[in-house]
Amino acid sequence: MSETKSMNQQGFLNLFLTAGCDSFPHALRKSFLVAVWFAFLTFPIMVIKVNTIENTVVWHWHKIGYLAVAVFFGSFIWRWLLARKELKKDENREETRIESLLTRVQSHPVLKYLALGVLAAAAAVFPQVFNLYQTNIMISCLLYIVLGLGLNIVVGLAGLLDLGFVAFYAVGAYAYALCNMHWGLNFWFMLPVGAVLGALLGILLGFPVLRLRGDYLAIVTLGFGEIIRLVLENWGEVTMGPSGISSIDRPALFGVKLGVIGSTHYMYYIMIGLVILTIFSVNRLQNSRIGRAWLALREDEIACQAMGIDKMKTKLMAFSLGATWAGMAGVVFAAKTTFINPASFTFWESAIILSIVVIGGMGSIRGVIAGAVILILVPEYLRDFAQFRMLLFGAIMVLVMVFRPQGLISAKRKVYEYKVNTAGAANE
Amino acid sequence: MNNPVLNVNAMSKDFGGIRALDEVDLKVADREIVALIGPNGAGKTTFFNCITGIYTPTSGDVLIDPSAEGRTVRINGRKPNHVTELGMARTFQNIRLFPSMTALENVMIGTHCRTKASIWGAISRNPATRREEQAVIQRSYDLLELVGLENYVNELASNIPYGKQRRLEIARALATDPFLLLLDEPAAGMNPHETKELERLILKIREKFNISIMLIEHDMKMVMSMSDRIYVLDYGRMIADGTPEEIAANPDVIKAYLGEDHDD
């Protein structure tokens, strides 16, 4: 027992020292070259410090030493990680530890309800325990979960790369803002209206792009998203232009207007409700006849049509259902911030939502939630690091794409129940 | 004799200046097994693509009569999904399964055009939807059992061995409830034993579902032993048709396959 353990340890050390190389000296040489190269690349920003007022140049030579040493050892770790990934490629279909834990919890009835109960309790007390700032961050995280799950229908399930998703979000937000400003329509009336408007716009966009796929579709939807933003910016008489619309009503609780704290808490619970509704609907949709048609469309368009699936109808359904959630999220967003302008609906938003879906795991509800939590909460909590915030954000994205290209939590197919005919099984 | 279930009349297909199919005629009678053979590049798969709506024929008629009772429908230019709905289902030469779905789900896709659960039905899971879903699952499983894939039900299609993938494609096509099953090289890449089993399966399918079957195939042993009639396509033209015996003795066919003798 202890012998095999020491053998394993030796194997591990061996792999760690020579991963991706012929021998240990080769590995040393490689790491050394990498360190020199990094030192050279970062020389201008790490070493030279020019003081323009006193016209002097200060040389920080020690910094390059630290960097070289760090890169030297870092490159060993990097190669080891890559080699480990290659080794595990054969077991790629196997679940990771987190995934199998989730599956175990889900398939065990008591554990499942226990986990759900804990989650529900945590969600319920969150605004009471944490302060207003934390609650606000959580609201926007929940908002992105809804948006991510909506886009997941279009990108993850139906495989239609949509880069203009923010357009539907903007339509929902502006619909509520304008109707509230002109006619004083309230939040609860506009929530379903925003959903319907999103769905209609989804169909409207869907029609012209039905024949497009992949990159072409991405470009057209990108253009569509920009068109909506430009219209909002330039059609001043209707949309108030770049100055936006302010003092939008927050949702009232049974006609009672709440204060800032009260309404933030109220907003939080509304979002929790909306997230639950979204998860519930998307989960049921993806394991239904329509959900399977979306998957088939993503996998092979020609075979899908040859099997009797109406490509046009299926695509339009994906676009409109995805846009429905964006429309609702838009209404909530307008009510939450009480001020909107076109700057909130730039391409950057679409890119973030798409990153949530891709990094989390295409077609996986749990993955999208994990993606939203990481991509929205991490930058918020990294505010202390100020200038390194976006650098870390980018590094996380690169690492996920290198080591888990299928996303953090990949989608799992449902296992169906069926009756085995013992008479028919013996026919071979 | 009953009305043919498939009646192709002087169908042509041009790709730019190239005539891939030239005034091709073909008939498939009810419950008949018809084979379409020909050298590589003769236009066999183009023929399949034209009658299943993937291509639109340049001229000619494609007429179908699902019940073989004289009510014909012209299907030129109909969309592939519409053709499948009318009852012609096909498999592909280069297997086109849905790789990241399970075997069972692949077959369930085939039932799509025969079921009608809506978005609302999916979200509310009302009794009608639940019943339909259960029936779909059971029927799909039965079909998997029929083609001998009961051990691969929850396996992803991409993880199933090659020969079984072909069988899965047949099960998926059968799930659309066709009157005519079109098989594009079903035995390609199979060993003699698997081919024999496939032959038995195809005959069993005809008995069980009372349907017509048309296949493109290069395995002459299989074609000769199981087809009722054979059509031979060469350079886009139908050069012969008849029973296996007639085809085996036809000099045009031998010439098309072995080439002309230029030495004399």
XYZ file of C-alpha atoms in Angstrom:
692
model
C 0.000 0.000 0.000
C 2.651 2.484 1.102
C 4.873 1.230 -1.701
C 2.331 2.031 -4.393
C 1.820 5.403 -2.780
C 5.509 6.230 -2.957
C 5.529 4.928 -6.526
C 2.683 7.271 -7.337
C 4.516 10.128 -5.722
C 7.617 9.338 -7.719
C 5.565 9.145 -10.916
C 3.993 12.456 -10.098
C 7.375 14.122 -9.447
C 8.718 12.631 -12.632
C 5.786 13.935 -14.637
C 5.974 17.328 -12.978
C 9.662 17.767 -13.783
C 9.640 16.506 -17.351
C 6.086 17.218 -18.579
C 6.019 18.000 -22.277
C 9.826 17.505 -22.608
C 12.203 14.639 -23.360
C 14.194 14.853 -20.163
C 14.803 16.964 -17.108
C 17.705 18.950 -18.675
C 15.477 19.639 -21.678
C 12.777 20.899 -19.338
C 15.282 23.106 -17.555
C 16.475 24.556 -20.840
C 12.928 25.182 -21.982
C 11.970 26.935 -18.751
C 15.124 29.017 -18.890
C 14.341 30.163 -22.427
C 10.770 31.003 -21.445
C 12.045 33.043 -18.498
C 14.494 34.965 -20.717
C 11.818 35.601 -23.294
C 9.367 36.897 -20.695
C 12.039 39.091 -19.191
C 12.733 40.553 -22.625
C 9.035 41.121 -23.373
C 8.265 42.811 -20.091
C 11.518 44.776 -19.981
C 10.020 48.099 -21.113
C 7.170 48.119 -18.588
C 8.889 46.441 -15.644
C 12.383 47.880 -15.682
C 12.451 51.316 -17.243
C 10.765 54.047 -15.312
C 10.957 57.439 -16.929
C 10.373 60.478 -14.834
C 9.333 63.141 -17.308
C 9.455 66.016 -14.832
C 13.029 65.561 -13.693
C 14.070 64.041 -17.021
C 15.625 61.019 -15.378
C 15.395 57.308 -16.040
C 15.288 54.869 -13.150
C 16.211 51.243 -13.838
C 14.462 48.606 -11.692
C 16.753 45.678 -12.506
C 15.690 43.630 -9.481
C 12.121 43.436 -10.766
C 13.160 41.497 -13.836
C 14.958 39.023 -11.603
C 11.778 38.304 -9.639
C 9.799 37.947 -12.809
C 12.288 35.572 -14.419
C 12.320 33.340 -11.354
C 8.534 33.324 -11.184
C 8.184 32.504 -14.872
C 10.866 29.825 -14.609
C 8.918 27.932 -11.954
C 5.560 28.887 -13.395
C 6.423 27.283 -16.718
C 6.929 23.942 -14.956
C 3.455 24.189 -13.468
C 1.974 25.257 -16.781
C 3.503 22.320 -18.680
C 2.448 19.956 -15.943
C -1.166 21.198 -16.147
C -1.199 20.802 -19.924
C 0.269 17.297 -19.701
C -2.256 16.334 -17.066
C -5.049 17.556 -19.316
C -3.678 15.435 -22.187
C -3.501 12.390 -19.918
C -7.084 12.870 -18.874
C -8.295 13.351 -22.439
C -9.342 9.712 -22.704
C -11.536 10.102 -19.662
C -12.880 13.339 -21.080
C -16.411 12.016 -20.939
C -16.032 11.382 -17.247
C -17.387 13.955 -14.899
C -15.225 16.169 -12.782
C -15.444 15.898 -9.036
C -17.845 18.842 -8.743
C -20.080 17.505 -11.489
C -20.320 14.035 -10.006
C -21.024 15.559 -6.598
C -23.870 17.587 -8.114
C -25.230 14.500 -9.851
C -25.080 12.481 -6.637
C -26.885 15.176 -4.706
C -29.497 15.484 -7.436
C -30.242 11.793 -7.679
C -30.638 11.372 -3.924
C -34.127 12.594 -2.934
C -33.336 13.558 0.673
C -30.033 15.229 -0.177
C -31.656 17.002 -3.100
C -34.366 18.609 -1.012
C -31.893 19.311 1.760
C -29.587 21.090 -0.687
C -32.484 22.995 -2.211
C -33.696 23.935 1.282
C -30.282 25.235 2.312
C -30.029 27.171 -0.931
C -33.509 28.643 -0.486
C -32.788 29.630 3.123
C -29.496 31.227 2.125
C -31.222 33.136 -0.669
C -34.013 34.266 1.668
C -31.795 35.640 4.441
C -29.116 37.084 2.153
C -30.359 40.716 2.132
C -30.932 40.594 5.911
C -27.405 39.388 6.612
C -25.442 41.394 4.092
C -25.504 45.109 3.439
C -27.150 47.062 0.666
C -24.061 47.049 -1.522
C -23.828 43.251 -1.410
C -27.534 42.912 -2.112
C -27.243 45.149 -5.151
C -24.349 43.118 -6.514
C -26.378 39.977 -5.971
C -29.349 41.480 -7.835
C -27.202 42.192 -10.854
C -25.728 38.705 -10.645
C -29.245 37.233 -10.649
C -30.113 39.487 -13.576
C -27.207 38.053 -15.540
C -28.262 34.524 -14.622
C -31.638 35.209 -16.253
C -29.960 36.785 -19.297
C -27.465 33.919 -19.502
C -30.220 31.303 -19.345
C -32.120 33.174 -22.058
C -29.099 33.315 -24.345
C -28.389 29.693 -23.453
C -31.540 28.719 -25.330
C -30.301 30.443 -28.487
C -26.566 29.679 -28.297
C -26.294 26.644 -26.052
C -29.312 24.636 -27.139
C -30.087 25.743 -30.697
C -26.470 26.542 -31.574
C -27.229 29.953 -33.110
C -24.392 32.327 -32.281
C -26.157 35.558 -31.322
C -23.943 38.578 -30.603
C -26.784 41.100 -30.428
C -28.639 39.663 -27.472
C -28.445 42.962 -25.633
C -30.935 44.427 -28.137
C -33.787 42.484 -26.556
C -32.608 43.514 -23.111
C -32.646 47.154 -24.245
C -36.126 46.815 -25.700
C -37.481 45.489 -22.413
C -35.802 48.258 -20.431
C -36.913 51.067 -22.757
C -40.438 49.671 -23.005
C -40.852 49.948 -19.246
C -39.064 53.295 -18.981
C -41.111 54.951 -21.742
C -44.471 53.519 -20.746
C -43.803 54.460 -17.160
C -42.777 58.009 -18.097
C -45.674 58.714 -20.456
C -48.549 56.734 -19.023
C -47.361 55.755 -15.557
C -47.791 52.055 -16.254
C -46.535 49.995 -13.346
C -43.849 47.347 -13.124
C -46.077 44.302 -12.758
C -48.056 45.208 -15.862
C -44.945 45.870 -17.906
C -43.073 42.682 -16.916
C -45.186 40.420 -19.155
C -45.417 43.165 -21.784
C -41.617 43.347 -21.870
C -41.511 39.567 -22.289
C -43.958 39.685 -25.204
C -42.109 42.587 -26.849
C -38.847 40.660 -26.518
C -40.430 37.588 -28.098
C -41.890 39.618 -30.979
C -38.585 41.308 -31.654
C -36.899 37.911 -31.502
C -39.166 36.669 -34.284
C -38.637 39.898 -36.223
C -34.864 39.459 -36.075
C -35.187 35.733 -36.647
C -36.877 36.033 -40.040
C -34.083 37.685 -42.021
C -31.323 35.572 -40.494
C -33.007 32.183 -40.921
C -30.659 31.139 -43.706
C -27.503 32.181 -41.884
C -25.297 30.068 -39.692
C -22.214 30.415 -37.546
C -19.971 33.389 -38.266
C -22.409 35.030 -40.682
C -25.217 34.856 -38.184
C -22.918 36.281 -35.514
C -22.064 39.293 -37.695
C -25.678 40.040 -38.605
C -26.881 39.794 -35.010
C -23.969 41.968 -33.928
C -25.126 44.563 -36.438
C -28.684 44.285 -35.228
C -27.628 44.919 -31.647
C -25.728 48.027 -32.719
C -28.683 49.262 -34.790
C -30.934 49.146 -31.743
C -28.362 51.016 -29.665
C -27.860 53.672 -32.346
C -31.597 54.156 -32.701
C -31.884 54.634 -28.950
C -29.049 57.141 -29.046
C -30.208 59.189 -32.023
C -33.993 59.123 -31.983
C -34.045 61.851 -29.409
C -37.752 62.798 -29.527
C -38.832 59.338 -28.439
C -35.966 57.822 -26.475
C -34.503 60.993 -24.957
C -31.224 60.225 -26.718
C -27.921 59.747 -24.912
C -29.158 61.568 -21.806
C -31.472 58.651 -21.107
C -34.612 58.394 -19.018
C -34.472 59.022 -15.299
C -36.693 58.585 -12.240
C -38.319 55.404 -13.420
C -40.650 53.986 -10.767
C -39.435 51.163 -8.604
C -41.959 48.360 -8.225
C -44.498 49.086 -5.479
C -45.555 46.450 -2.952
C -49.388 46.376 -3.030
C -49.455 50.024 -3.967
C -47.110 51.025 -1.156
C -43.989 52.860 -2.261
C -40.928 51.579 -0.472
C -37.782 53.397 0.579
C -34.369 52.723 -0.929
C -33.545 49.803 1.380
C -37.034 48.331 1.261
C -37.255 48.500 -2.494
C -33.785 47.010 -2.932
C -34.815 44.055 -0.796
C -38.076 43.814 -2.702
C -36.183 43.897 -5.999
C -33.920 41.151 -4.730
C -36.862 38.868 -3.988
C -38.455 39.655 -7.341
C -35.216 38.617 -9.028
C -35.061 35.411 -6.984
C -38.580 34.631 -8.177
C -37.692 35.418 -11.775
C -34.581 33.221 -11.614
C -36.605 30.322 -10.245
C -39.214 30.795 -12.965
C -36.494 30.887 -15.620
C -34.694 27.782 -14.363
C -37.990 25.944 -14.101
C -39.083 26.835 -17.644
C -35.719 26.346 -19.345
C -35.227 23.009 -17.617
C -38.594 21.756 -18.782
C -38.101 23.158 -22.280
C -34.716 21.552 -22.823
C -36.003 18.086 -22.024
C -39.086 18.425 -24.180
C -39.887 17.722 -27.794
C -38.927 21.283 -28.678
C -35.707 21.193 -26.682
C -34.627 18.043 -28.461
C -35.395 19.671 -31.803
C -33.114 22.585 -30.829
C -30.308 20.197 -29.970
C -30.776 18.346 -33.240
C -30.638 21.652 -35.105
C -27.376 22.485 -33.360
C -25.833 19.106 -34.119
C -26.691 18.652 -37.789
C -28.993 20.931 -39.722
C -29.470 18.670 -42.750
C -30.150 15.517 -40.756
C -32.481 17.517 -38.550
C -34.580 18.603 -41.507
C -34.486 15.138 -43.010
C -35.989 13.851 -39.772
C -39.017 16.063 -40.220
C -38.146 19.058 -38.096
C -39.222 22.411 -39.465
C -35.982 24.369 -39.358
C -37.648 27.748 -39.693
C -40.163 27.232 -36.932
C -37.595 25.737 -34.582
C -35.122 28.567 -35.103
C -37.777 31.239 -34.642
C -38.934 29.552 -31.460
C -35.376 29.577 -30.101
C -34.887 33.240 -30.955
C -38.182 34.366 -29.502
C -37.983 32.294 -26.324
C -34.440 33.463 -25.683
C -35.487 37.060 -26.238
C -38.449 36.667 -23.873
C -36.136 36.365 -20.874
C -34.024 39.258 -22.075
C -37.144 41.425 -22.357
C -38.167 40.616 -18.791
C -34.636 41.151 -17.494
C -34.681 44.537 -19.222
C -37.837 45.607 -17.392
C -36.282 44.559 -14.083
C -33.057 46.364 -14.936
C -34.896 49.631 -15.638
C -36.830 49.318 -12.389
C -33.699 48.499 -10.416
C -31.492 51.348 -11.610
C -34.385 53.836 -12.096
C -32.250 55.394 -14.811
C -31.328 54.010 -18.207
C -29.448 55.328 -21.188
C -28.039 53.702 -24.336
C -24.620 53.301 -22.681
C -25.993 50.358 -20.687
C -26.684 48.383 -23.853
C -23.386 48.273 -25.676
C -21.776 45.310 -27.389
C -19.770 44.736 -24.199
C -22.968 43.534 -22.483
C -23.654 41.004 -25.238
C -20.087 39.798 -24.988
C -20.351 39.347 -21.219
C -23.602 37.408 -21.500
C -22.105 35.233 -24.213
C -19.013 34.637 -22.065
C -21.265 33.540 -19.217
C -22.850 30.928 -21.439
C -19.612 29.718 -23.039
C -17.494 29.642 -19.877
C -20.256 28.160 -17.776
C -20.990 25.396 -20.240
C -23.168 25.598 -23.318
C -26.588 24.098 -22.843
C -26.101 23.511 -19.137
C -28.283 25.391 -16.654
C -25.946 24.746 -13.719
C -23.056 25.830 -15.897
C -24.678 29.125 -16.844
C -25.389 29.885 -13.188
C -21.769 29.113 -12.284
C -20.604 31.266 -15.190
C -22.739 34.236 -14.104
C -21.575 33.958 -10.503
C -17.919 33.900 -11.534
C -18.015 36.533 -14.263
C -20.213 39.019 -12.398
C -19.188 38.523 -8.785
C -15.440 38.081 -9.293
C -14.891 41.485 -10.963
C -16.997 43.092 -8.225
C -14.954 41.594 -5.413
C -11.739 42.321 -7.252
C -12.416 46.045 -7.091
C -9.755 46.276 -4.385
C -7.174 45.309 -6.972
C -8.359 48.177 -9.171
C -6.033 48.168 -12.178
C -5.442 44.399 -12.149
C -9.171 43.655 -12.160
C -9.674 43.272 -15.895
C -6.310 41.546 -16.237
C -7.434 38.835 -13.818
C -10.816 38.673 -15.529
C -9.074 38.004 -18.848
C -6.734 35.474 -17.271
C -9.682 33.519 -15.872
C -11.315 33.418 -19.296
C -8.121 32.183 -20.964
C -7.541 29.533 -18.288
C -11.087 28.214 -18.568
C -10.850 28.021 -22.343
C -7.506 26.196 -22.216
C -8.342 23.701 -19.508
C -12.089 23.262 -19.773
C -13.150 24.196 -23.311
C -16.533 22.540 -22.808
C -17.289 24.965 -19.958
C -17.128 24.717 -16.190
C -20.102 22.398 -15.824
C -20.966 20.597 -19.021
C -24.483 19.664 -19.992
C -25.748 16.242 -19.020
C -28.343 14.373 -21.001
C -31.484 13.247 -19.292
C -31.923 9.544 -18.679
C -35.394 8.466 -19.717
C -37.507 5.724 -18.154
C -38.789 2.984 -20.426
C -40.206 -0.533 -20.237
C -37.992 -3.372 -21.435
C -39.889 -5.943 -23.473
C -38.321 -9.238 -22.502
C -40.035 -10.947 -25.435
C -38.623 -8.541 -28.005
C -35.118 -8.478 -26.565
C -34.415 -12.086 -27.469
C -34.796 -11.591 -31.201
C -31.134 -11.433 -32.180
C -50.789 -4.082 -59.577
C -51.379 -1.239 -57.209
C -50.342 2.306 -57.923
C -46.601 2.756 -57.263
C -45.857 4.496 -53.955
C -43.015 6.422 -55.589
C -43.101 7.384 -59.229
C -40.232 9.458 -60.598
C -40.889 10.761 -64.080
C -38.169 12.110 -66.373
C -36.430 13.853 -63.479
C -33.313 15.898 -64.301
C -30.925 17.800 -62.115
C -28.354 20.285 -63.396
C -25.481 21.728 -61.389
C -24.443 24.701 -63.481
C -23.532 23.139 -66.846
C -23.283 19.620 -65.521
C -26.278 17.364 -65.865
C -26.047 15.124 -62.811
C -29.331 13.349 -63.524
C -30.736 13.073 -67.030
C -34.448 12.283 -67.431
C -34.429 9.524 -64.852
C -37.509 7.305 -64.459
C -38.055 5.072 -61.463
C -40.977 3.358 -59.773
C -41.271 1.722 -56.381
C -44.320 -0.453 -55.764
C -45.950 -1.072 -52.404
C -43.896 -3.357 -50.114
C -41.153 -3.693 -52.701
C -37.405 -3.636 -52.072
C -35.731 -1.696 -54.852
C -31.997 -1.221 -55.194
C -30.287 1.610 -57.022
C -26.774 0.729 -58.123
C -24.148 2.309 -60.309
C -20.469 3.225 -60.398
C -19.104 5.962 -58.147
C -20.284 9.402 -59.171
C -23.192 8.049 -61.186
C -25.648 10.317 -59.356
C -27.244 7.886 -56.921
C -27.029 10.116 -53.863
C -28.068 13.107 -55.982
C -31.145 11.101 -56.871
C -31.903 10.566 -53.170
C -31.302 14.238 -52.427
C -33.699 15.233 -55.217
C -36.564 13.036 -54.097
C -36.173 13.917 -50.406
C -36.250 17.664 -51.006
C -32.628 18.480 -50.178
C -32.226 19.477 -53.859
C -34.988 20.708 -56.137
C -35.058 18.795 -59.443
C -34.458 20.979 -62.521
C -37.296 19.285 -64.381
C -39.536 16.251 -64.204
C -41.960 14.983 -61.592
C -41.604 13.220 -58.291
C -44.961 11.703 -57.410
C -45.771 9.824 -54.235
C -48.809 7.849 -53.206
C -48.433 6.804 -49.559
C -51.418 4.445 -49.504
C -50.871 3.058 -53.040
C -54.514 3.753 -53.856
C -54.156 6.292 -56.622
C -54.061 9.550 -54.607
C -50.784 10.955 -55.856
C -49.001 14.035 -54.565
C -46.298 15.887 -56.485
C -43.437 16.710 -54.130
C -40.940 18.566 -56.339
C -39.432 21.437 -54.429
C -41.053 20.585 -51.102
C -38.861 21.123 -48.063
C -37.073 18.034 -46.645
C -39.064 18.154 -43.433
C -42.307 18.252 -45.396
C -41.249 15.245 -47.476
C -40.474 13.352 -44.272
C -43.849 14.332 -42.885
C -45.469 12.911 -46.018
C -43.748 9.615 -45.263
C -40.360 9.274 -46.929
C -37.515 8.824 -44.465
C -33.856 8.392 -45.293
C -30.461 7.554 -43.898
C -27.203 9.111 -45.028
C -24.152 7.704 -46.763
C -21.814 9.470 -44.329
C -23.615 8.815 -41.053
C -25.399 11.921 -39.805
C -26.477 11.187 -36.284
C -26.730 13.819 -33.579
C -23.437 12.997 -31.845
C -23.955 14.596 -28.436
C -27.422 13.145 -27.924
C -28.079 9.650 -26.627
C -29.197 6.824 -28.906
C -32.684 7.033 -27.468
C -32.898 10.776 -28.049
C -31.724 10.339 -31.620
C -34.665 8.053 -32.252
C -37.002 10.377 -30.344
C -36.087 13.154 -32.790
C -37.565 10.985 -35.520
C -40.975 11.153 -33.860
C -40.921 14.970 -33.914
C -43.158 15.378 -36.959
C -45.707 12.886 -35.614
C -46.118 14.578 -32.226
C -47.331 18.039 -31.354
C -46.332 19.127 -27.850
C -46.098 22.932 -27.856
C -44.011 25.392 -25.870
C -46.791 25.701 -23.349
C -47.154 21.940 -23.140
C -43.436 21.620 -22.490
C -43.430 24.168 -19.666
C -46.687 23.134 -17.990
C -46.182 19.389 -18.586
C -49.903 18.831 -18.791
C -51.289 15.259 -18.882
C -51.554 15.214 -22.692
C -47.885 16.156 -23.066
C -46.796 13.651 -20.445
C -48.734 10.872 -22.157
C -47.317 11.789 -25.542
C -43.788 11.965 -24.142
C -44.116 8.549 -22.511
C -45.457 7.044 -25.727
C -42.559 8.569 -27.674
C -40.007 7.165 -25.232
C -41.529 3.706 -25.318
C -41.834 3.633 -29.094
C -38.259 4.837 -29.498
C -37.015 2.167 -27.136
C -38.954 -0.513 -29.016
C -37.342 0.618 -32.261
C -33.886 0.471 -30.680
C -34.675 -3.048 -29.571
C -35.792 -3.948 -33.082
C -32.451 -2.892 -34.576
C -30.582 -4.605 -31.739
C -29.310 -1.580 -29.846
C -30.964 -2.218 -26.485
C -27.555 -2.118 -24.774
C -26.763 1.353 -26.072
C -29.972 3.181 -25.139
C -28.393 5.872 -22.971
C -25.052 5.932 -24.750
C -24.092 9.056 -26.673
C -24.414 8.440 -30.396
C -20.758 9.352 -30.959
C -19.639 6.545 -28.610
C -21.509 3.789 -30.435
C -19.523 1.467 -32.767
C -19.696 2.327 -36.458
C -21.816 -0.598 -37.603
C -24.356 0.059 -34.863
C -24.496 3.739 -35.785
C -25.876 2.702 -39.163
C -28.546 0.680 -37.389
C -29.326 3.635 -35.168
C -29.847 5.766 -38.265
C -32.314 3.202 -39.577
C -34.184 3.230 -36.251
C -34.307 7.027 -36.355
C -35.709 6.975 -39.888
C -38.310 4.371 -38.888
C -39.442 6.595 -36.025
C -40.813 9.076 -38.566
C -43.371 6.422 -39.496
C -42.549 6.225 -43.216
C -44.231 4.372 -46.084
C -40.915 4.347 -47.956
C -37.528 3.928 -46.297
C -34.560 5.241 -48.280
C -31.215 3.734 -47.272
C -28.058 5.302 -48.672
C -25.327 2.633 -48.614
C -26.470 0.970 -45.395
C -23.762 -1.718 -45.579
C -20.815 0.586 -46.287
C -17.891 -0.273 -44.033
C -19.493 -3.428 -42.650
C -17.903 -6.882 -42.587
C -19.693 -9.818 -44.305
C -21.214 -10.969 -41.034
C -22.636 -7.522 -40.234
C -23.919 -7.210 -43.801
C -25.781 -10.486 -43.443
C -27.357 -9.284 -40.209
C -28.301 -5.991 -41.834
C -29.984 -7.872 -44.669
C -32.046 -9.826 -42.170
C -32.942 -6.610 -40.392
C -34.123 -4.913 -43.594
C -36.308 -7.882 -44.505
C -37.701 -7.927 -40.975
C -38.533 -4.239 -41.195
C -40.503 -4.804 -44.382
C -42.479 -7.635 -42.786
C -43.148 -5.771 -39.566
C -44.081 -2.326 -40.867
C -45.403 -3.254 -44.321
C -43.346 -0.561 -46.000
C -41.385 -0.207 -49.213
C -37.628 0.075 -49.079
C -35.262 1.615 -51.568
C -31.524 1.332 -51.125
C -28.316 2.485 -52.719
C -25.682 -0.169 -52.256
C -22.334 -1.314 -53.589
C -22.363 -4.744 -51.981
C -23.577 -6.770 -54.975
C -24.090 -9.956 -52.996
C -26.538 -8.205 -50.723
C -28.251 -6.336 -53.556
C -28.699 -9.456 -55.653
C -30.028 -11.570 -52.816
C -32.558 -9.204 -51.308
C -33.924 -6.780 -53.916
C -37.086 -7.370 -55.902
C -35.943 -5.028 -58.648
C -32.739 -3.184 -59.447
C -32.144 0.110 -61.237
C -28.733 0.930 -62.660
C -27.558 4.519 -62.946
C -24.495 5.569 -64.963
C -23.382 9.130 -65.686
C -26.790 10.383 -64.547
C -28.750 8.158 -66.913
C -30.793 5.101 -66.036
C -29.191 2.448 -68.212
C -31.106 -0.598 -67.032
C -33.787 -1.893 -64.712
C -35.176 -5.309 -63.928
C -34.946 -8.294 -61.630
C -31.539 -9.249 -60.198
C -31.164 -12.006 -62.803
C -31.882 -9.672 -65.699
C -29.439 -7.074 -64.372
C -26.674 -9.624 -63.841
C -26.944 -10.619 -67.478
C -27.326 -7.134 -68.951
C -24.338 -6.219 -71.184
C -24.790 -2.443 -70.635
C -24.465 -2.903 -66.895
C -21.362 -5.032 -67.219
C -19.866 -2.408 -69.514
C -20.655 0.404 -67.081
C -18.994 -1.453 -64.243
C -16.005 -2.971 -65.999
C -15.405 -0.318 -68.656
C -15.335 -0.678 -72.435
C -12.756 -2.752 -74.221
C -10.765 -0.506 -76.565
C -8.287 -3.076 -77.806
C -10.275 -4.430 -80.727
